[in-house]
Short mmCIF file of C-alpha atoms in Angstrom, two decimals:
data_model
loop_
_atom_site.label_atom_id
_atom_site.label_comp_id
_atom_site.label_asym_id
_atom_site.label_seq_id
_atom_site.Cartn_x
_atom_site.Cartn_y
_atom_site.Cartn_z
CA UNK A 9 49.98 99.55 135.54
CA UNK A 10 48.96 96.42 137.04
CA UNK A 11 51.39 94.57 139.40
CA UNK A 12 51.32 91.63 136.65
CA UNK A 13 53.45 93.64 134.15
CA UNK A 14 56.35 94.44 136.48
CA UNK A 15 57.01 90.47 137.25
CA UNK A 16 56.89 89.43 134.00
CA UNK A 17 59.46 91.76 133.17
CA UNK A 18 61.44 90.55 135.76
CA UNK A 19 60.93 86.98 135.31
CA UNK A 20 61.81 87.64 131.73
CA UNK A 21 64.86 88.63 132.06
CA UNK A 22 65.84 85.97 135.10
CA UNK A 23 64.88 83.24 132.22
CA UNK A 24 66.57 85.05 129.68
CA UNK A 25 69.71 84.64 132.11
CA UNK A 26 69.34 81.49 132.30
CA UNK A 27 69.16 80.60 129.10
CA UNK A 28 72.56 82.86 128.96
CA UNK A 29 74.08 80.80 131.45
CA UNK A 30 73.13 77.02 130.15
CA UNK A 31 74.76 78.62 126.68
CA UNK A 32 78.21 79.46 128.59
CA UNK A 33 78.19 75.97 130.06
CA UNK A 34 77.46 73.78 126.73
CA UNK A 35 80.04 76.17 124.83
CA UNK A 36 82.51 75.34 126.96
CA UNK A 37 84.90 73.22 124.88
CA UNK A 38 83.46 73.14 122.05
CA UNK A 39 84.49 76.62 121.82
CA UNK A 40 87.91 77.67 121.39
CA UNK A 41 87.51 80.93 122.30
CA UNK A 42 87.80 83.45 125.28
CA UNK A 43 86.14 83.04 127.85
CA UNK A 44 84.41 79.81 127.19
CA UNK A 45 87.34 78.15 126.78
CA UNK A 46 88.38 78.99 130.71
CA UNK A 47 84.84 77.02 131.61
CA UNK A 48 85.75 73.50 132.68
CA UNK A 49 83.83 70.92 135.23
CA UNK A 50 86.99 69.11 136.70
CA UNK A 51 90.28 69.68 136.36
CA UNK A 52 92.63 66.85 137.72
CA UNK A 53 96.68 65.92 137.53
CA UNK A 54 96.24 62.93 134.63
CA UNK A 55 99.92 62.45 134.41
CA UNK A 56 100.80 58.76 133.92
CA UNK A 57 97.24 57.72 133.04
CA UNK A 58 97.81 56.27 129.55
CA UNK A 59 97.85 59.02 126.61
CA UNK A 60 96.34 61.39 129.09
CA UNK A 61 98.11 64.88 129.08
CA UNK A 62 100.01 66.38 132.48
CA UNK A 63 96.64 68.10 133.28
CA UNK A 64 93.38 67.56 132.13
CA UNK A 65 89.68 69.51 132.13
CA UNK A 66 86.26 67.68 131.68
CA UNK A 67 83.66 69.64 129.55
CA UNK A 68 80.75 68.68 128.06
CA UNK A 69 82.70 68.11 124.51
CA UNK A 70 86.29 66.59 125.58
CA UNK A 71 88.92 65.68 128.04
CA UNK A 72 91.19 68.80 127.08
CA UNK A 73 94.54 69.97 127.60
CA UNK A 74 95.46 73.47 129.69
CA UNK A 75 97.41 75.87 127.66
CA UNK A 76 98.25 79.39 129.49
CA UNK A 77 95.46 78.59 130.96
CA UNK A 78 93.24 78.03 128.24
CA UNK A 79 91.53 74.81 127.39
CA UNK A 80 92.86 73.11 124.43
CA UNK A 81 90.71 70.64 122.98
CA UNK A 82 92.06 67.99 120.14
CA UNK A 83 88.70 66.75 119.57
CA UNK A 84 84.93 67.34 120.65
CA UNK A 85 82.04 64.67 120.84
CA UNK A 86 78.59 65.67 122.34
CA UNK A 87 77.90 64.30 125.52
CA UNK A 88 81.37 63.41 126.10
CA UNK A 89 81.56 60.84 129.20
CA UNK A 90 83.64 62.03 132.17
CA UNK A 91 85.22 58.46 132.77
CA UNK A 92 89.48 58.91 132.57
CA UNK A 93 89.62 54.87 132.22
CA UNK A 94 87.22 55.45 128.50
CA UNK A 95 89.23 58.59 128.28
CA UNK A 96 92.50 57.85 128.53
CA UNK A 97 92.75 53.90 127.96
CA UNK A 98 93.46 52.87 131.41
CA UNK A 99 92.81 50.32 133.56
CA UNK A 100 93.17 52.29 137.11
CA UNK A 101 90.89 53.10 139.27
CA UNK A 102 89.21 56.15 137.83
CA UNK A 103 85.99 56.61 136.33
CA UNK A 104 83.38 53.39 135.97
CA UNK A 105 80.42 52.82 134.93
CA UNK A 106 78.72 55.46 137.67
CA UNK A 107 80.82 58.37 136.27
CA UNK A 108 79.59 57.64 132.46
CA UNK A 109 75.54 57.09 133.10
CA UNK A 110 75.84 59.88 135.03
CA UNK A 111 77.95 62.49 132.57
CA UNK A 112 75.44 60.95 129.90
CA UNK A 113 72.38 61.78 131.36
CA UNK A 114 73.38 65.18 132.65
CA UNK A 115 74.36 66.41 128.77
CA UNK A 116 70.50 65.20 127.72
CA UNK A 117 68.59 66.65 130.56
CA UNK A 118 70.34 70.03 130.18
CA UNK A 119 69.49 70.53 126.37
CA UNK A 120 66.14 69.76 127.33
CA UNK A 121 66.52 71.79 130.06
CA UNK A 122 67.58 74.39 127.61
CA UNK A 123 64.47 73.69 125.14
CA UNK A 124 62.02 74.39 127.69
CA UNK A 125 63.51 77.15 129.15
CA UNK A 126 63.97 78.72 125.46
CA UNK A 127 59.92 78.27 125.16
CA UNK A 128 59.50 79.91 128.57
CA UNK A 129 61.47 83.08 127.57
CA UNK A 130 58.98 83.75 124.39
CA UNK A 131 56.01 82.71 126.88
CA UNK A 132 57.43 85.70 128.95
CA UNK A 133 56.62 87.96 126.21
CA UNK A 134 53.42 87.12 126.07
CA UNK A 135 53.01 87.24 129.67
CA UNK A 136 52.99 90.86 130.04
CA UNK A 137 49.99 91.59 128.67
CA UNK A 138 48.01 88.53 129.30
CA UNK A 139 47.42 86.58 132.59
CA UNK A 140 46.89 83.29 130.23
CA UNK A 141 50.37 83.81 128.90
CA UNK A 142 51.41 83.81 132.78
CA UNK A 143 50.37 80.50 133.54
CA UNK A 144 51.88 79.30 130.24
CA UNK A 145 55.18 80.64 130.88
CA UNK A 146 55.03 79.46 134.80
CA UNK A 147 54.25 75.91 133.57
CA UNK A 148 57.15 76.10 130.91
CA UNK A 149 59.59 76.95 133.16
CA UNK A 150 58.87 74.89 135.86
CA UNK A 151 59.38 71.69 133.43
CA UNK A 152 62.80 73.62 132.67
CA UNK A 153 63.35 74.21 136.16
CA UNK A 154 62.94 70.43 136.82
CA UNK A 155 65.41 69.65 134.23
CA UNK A 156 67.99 71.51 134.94
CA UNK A 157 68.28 70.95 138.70
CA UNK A 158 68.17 67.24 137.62
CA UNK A 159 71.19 67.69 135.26
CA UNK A 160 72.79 70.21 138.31
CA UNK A 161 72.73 67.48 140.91
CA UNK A 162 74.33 64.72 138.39
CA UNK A 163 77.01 66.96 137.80
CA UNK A 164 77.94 67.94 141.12
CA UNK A 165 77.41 64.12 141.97
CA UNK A 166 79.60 63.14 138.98
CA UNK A 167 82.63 65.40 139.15
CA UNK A 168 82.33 65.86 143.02
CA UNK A 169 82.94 61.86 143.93
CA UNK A 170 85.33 62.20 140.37
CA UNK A 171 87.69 65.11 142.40
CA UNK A 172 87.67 62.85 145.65
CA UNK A 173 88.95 59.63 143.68
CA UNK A 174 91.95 61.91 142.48
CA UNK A 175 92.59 63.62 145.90
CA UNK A 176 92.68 60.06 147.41
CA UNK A 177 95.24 58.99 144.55
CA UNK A 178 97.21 62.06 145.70
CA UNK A 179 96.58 63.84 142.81
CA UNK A 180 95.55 67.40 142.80
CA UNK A 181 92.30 68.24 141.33
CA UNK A 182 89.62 71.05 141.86
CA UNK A 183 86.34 71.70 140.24
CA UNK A 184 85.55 74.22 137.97
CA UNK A 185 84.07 77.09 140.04
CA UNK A 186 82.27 78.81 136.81
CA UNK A 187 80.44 75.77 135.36
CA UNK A 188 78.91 74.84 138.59
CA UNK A 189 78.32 78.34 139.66
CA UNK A 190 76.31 79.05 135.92
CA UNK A 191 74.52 75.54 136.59
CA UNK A 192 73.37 76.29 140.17
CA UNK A 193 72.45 79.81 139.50
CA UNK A 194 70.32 78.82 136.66
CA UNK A 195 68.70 76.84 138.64
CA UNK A 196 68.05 79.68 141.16
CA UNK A 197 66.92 82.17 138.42
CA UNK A 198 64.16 79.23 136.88
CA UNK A 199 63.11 79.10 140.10
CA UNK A 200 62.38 83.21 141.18
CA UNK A 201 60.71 83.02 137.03
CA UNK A 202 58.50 80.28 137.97
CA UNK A 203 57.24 81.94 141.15
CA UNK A 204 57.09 85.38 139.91
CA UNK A 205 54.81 84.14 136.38
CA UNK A 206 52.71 82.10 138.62
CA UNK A 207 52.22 85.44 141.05
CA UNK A 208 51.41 87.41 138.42
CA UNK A 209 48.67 84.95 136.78
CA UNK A 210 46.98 84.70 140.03
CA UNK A 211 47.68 88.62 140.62
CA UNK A 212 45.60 89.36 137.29
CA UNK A 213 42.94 86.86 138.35
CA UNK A 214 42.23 88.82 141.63
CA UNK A 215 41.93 92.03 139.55
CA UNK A 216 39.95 91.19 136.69
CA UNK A 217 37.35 89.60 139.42
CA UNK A 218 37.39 93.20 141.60
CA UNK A 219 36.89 95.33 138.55
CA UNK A 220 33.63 92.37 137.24
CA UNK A 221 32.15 93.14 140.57
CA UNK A 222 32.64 97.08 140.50
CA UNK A 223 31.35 97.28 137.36
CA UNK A 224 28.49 95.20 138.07
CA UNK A 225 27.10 97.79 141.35
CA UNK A 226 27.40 100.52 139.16
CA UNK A 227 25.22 98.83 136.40
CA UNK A 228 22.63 98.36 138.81
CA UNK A 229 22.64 101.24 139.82
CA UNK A 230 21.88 102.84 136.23
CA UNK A 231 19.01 99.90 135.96
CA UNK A 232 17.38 100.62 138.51
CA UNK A 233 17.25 104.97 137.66
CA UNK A 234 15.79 104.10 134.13
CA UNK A 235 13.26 101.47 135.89
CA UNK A 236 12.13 103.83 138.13
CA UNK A 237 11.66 106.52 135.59
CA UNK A 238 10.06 104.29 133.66
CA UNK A 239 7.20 103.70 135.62
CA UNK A 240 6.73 107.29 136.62
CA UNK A 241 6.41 107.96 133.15
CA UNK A 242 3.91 105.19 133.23
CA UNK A 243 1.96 106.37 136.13
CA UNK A 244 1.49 110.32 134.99
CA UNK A 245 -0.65 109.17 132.38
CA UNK A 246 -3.31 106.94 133.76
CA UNK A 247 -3.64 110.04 136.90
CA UNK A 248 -4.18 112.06 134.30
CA UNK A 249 -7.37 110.31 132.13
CA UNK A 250 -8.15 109.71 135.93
CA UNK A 251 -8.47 113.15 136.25
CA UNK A 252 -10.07 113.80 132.99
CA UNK A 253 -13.07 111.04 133.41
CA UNK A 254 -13.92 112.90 137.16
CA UNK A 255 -14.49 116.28 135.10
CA UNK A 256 -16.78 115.32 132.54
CA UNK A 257 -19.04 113.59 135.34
#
């Protein structure tokens, strides 16, 4: 078995985690059922901030309530803006402009993200019997590698700066530990998949060119046997009318 095989397999299955992981993240709140619906980006006191519950929890669907818990969600929207003065009504100092490009963009660059990284997976199959396929599926997932560390870094830039305004209004607030830990080790497993498909393509490439070359000596070898016996059978022959002539003189 060529080295080739083994990384695709493994690169396989670190894309086909990630493509578990983005799932987890955009089902989260739109979802209203364990244990998506304990998967949250911020969660922040909102008491007092126009019809904003006691507590509230960002997702990529709705601002939603916590229930035992659990995340209870009135009503979803796609690409729901994490902005509590949109949210909520209010005129205080939460959210902005900042908060909502950056909430916007993150929700479009992860279902891209998501796209690419689907197209890598079945790439992967591929892959494991064909250095071309390799390349293909390294390619793939480094455009869904790109994407997703984009939308990574505008969420923890987003709902980071988001916790700090609430801590600084002496509210308590903490981030949701599995969102960003499923975003960030996506990110991680695109990036081992893209290495290890790109190893393996060149991996291939080095065999295929050792075996060409092996088989090539040994070729010669055989061309050069029949050559020779070739003119030895020619030669026996012309010795022998040689031969022939010298007796009849």
């Amino acid at each position: 078995m060529t080295p080739r095989a083994p990384l695709a397999f493994v690169s396989l299955i670190l894309i086909a985690g990630a493509v578990l992981l983005i799932l987890f993240t955009l089902l989260a709140g739109a979802v209203d059922k364990s244990p998506t619906n304990k998967f949250y980006f911020l969660e922040a006191d909102t008491s007092g901030l126009g019809s904003a519950p006691e507590t509230s929890r960002w997702t990529f669907w709705s601002s939603c309530m916590v229930m035992e818990g659990a995340n209870t969600c009135p009503g979803v929207s796609p690409a729901y803006p994490f902005d509590p003065n949109r949210n909520f009504g209010t005129e205080d100092s939460f959210g902005g402009q900042k908060y909502y490009l950056l909430t916007r963009f993150m929700f479009a660059f992860v279902l891209i993200g998501l796209f690419f990284a689907v197209c890598a997976l079945f790439l992967g199959l591929i892959s494991l019997c064909s250095r071309i396929g390799s390349f293909l599926s390294s390619g793939t997932c480094s455009v869904a590698l790109f994407f997703q560390t984009l939308a990574a870094a505008l969420m923890t830039a987003a709902f980071v700066q988001g916790r700090n305004a609430f801590r600084a209004d002496n509210r308590t607030a903490s981030l949701g530990r599995y969102n960003f830990g499923f975003m960030w080790a996506a990110v991680a497993a695109l990036f081992l998949a893209t290495i290890m498909e790109c190893v393996g393509g060149v991996t291939g490439k080095k065999e295929k060119t050792y075996s060409s070359k092996k088989g090539g000596k040994r070729f010669g070898r055989k061309k050069s046997t029949k050559s020779d016996r070739s003119r030895g059978s020619f030669i026996d022959p012309e010795r022998q009318r040689r031969m022939e002539k010298e007796d009849s003189d």
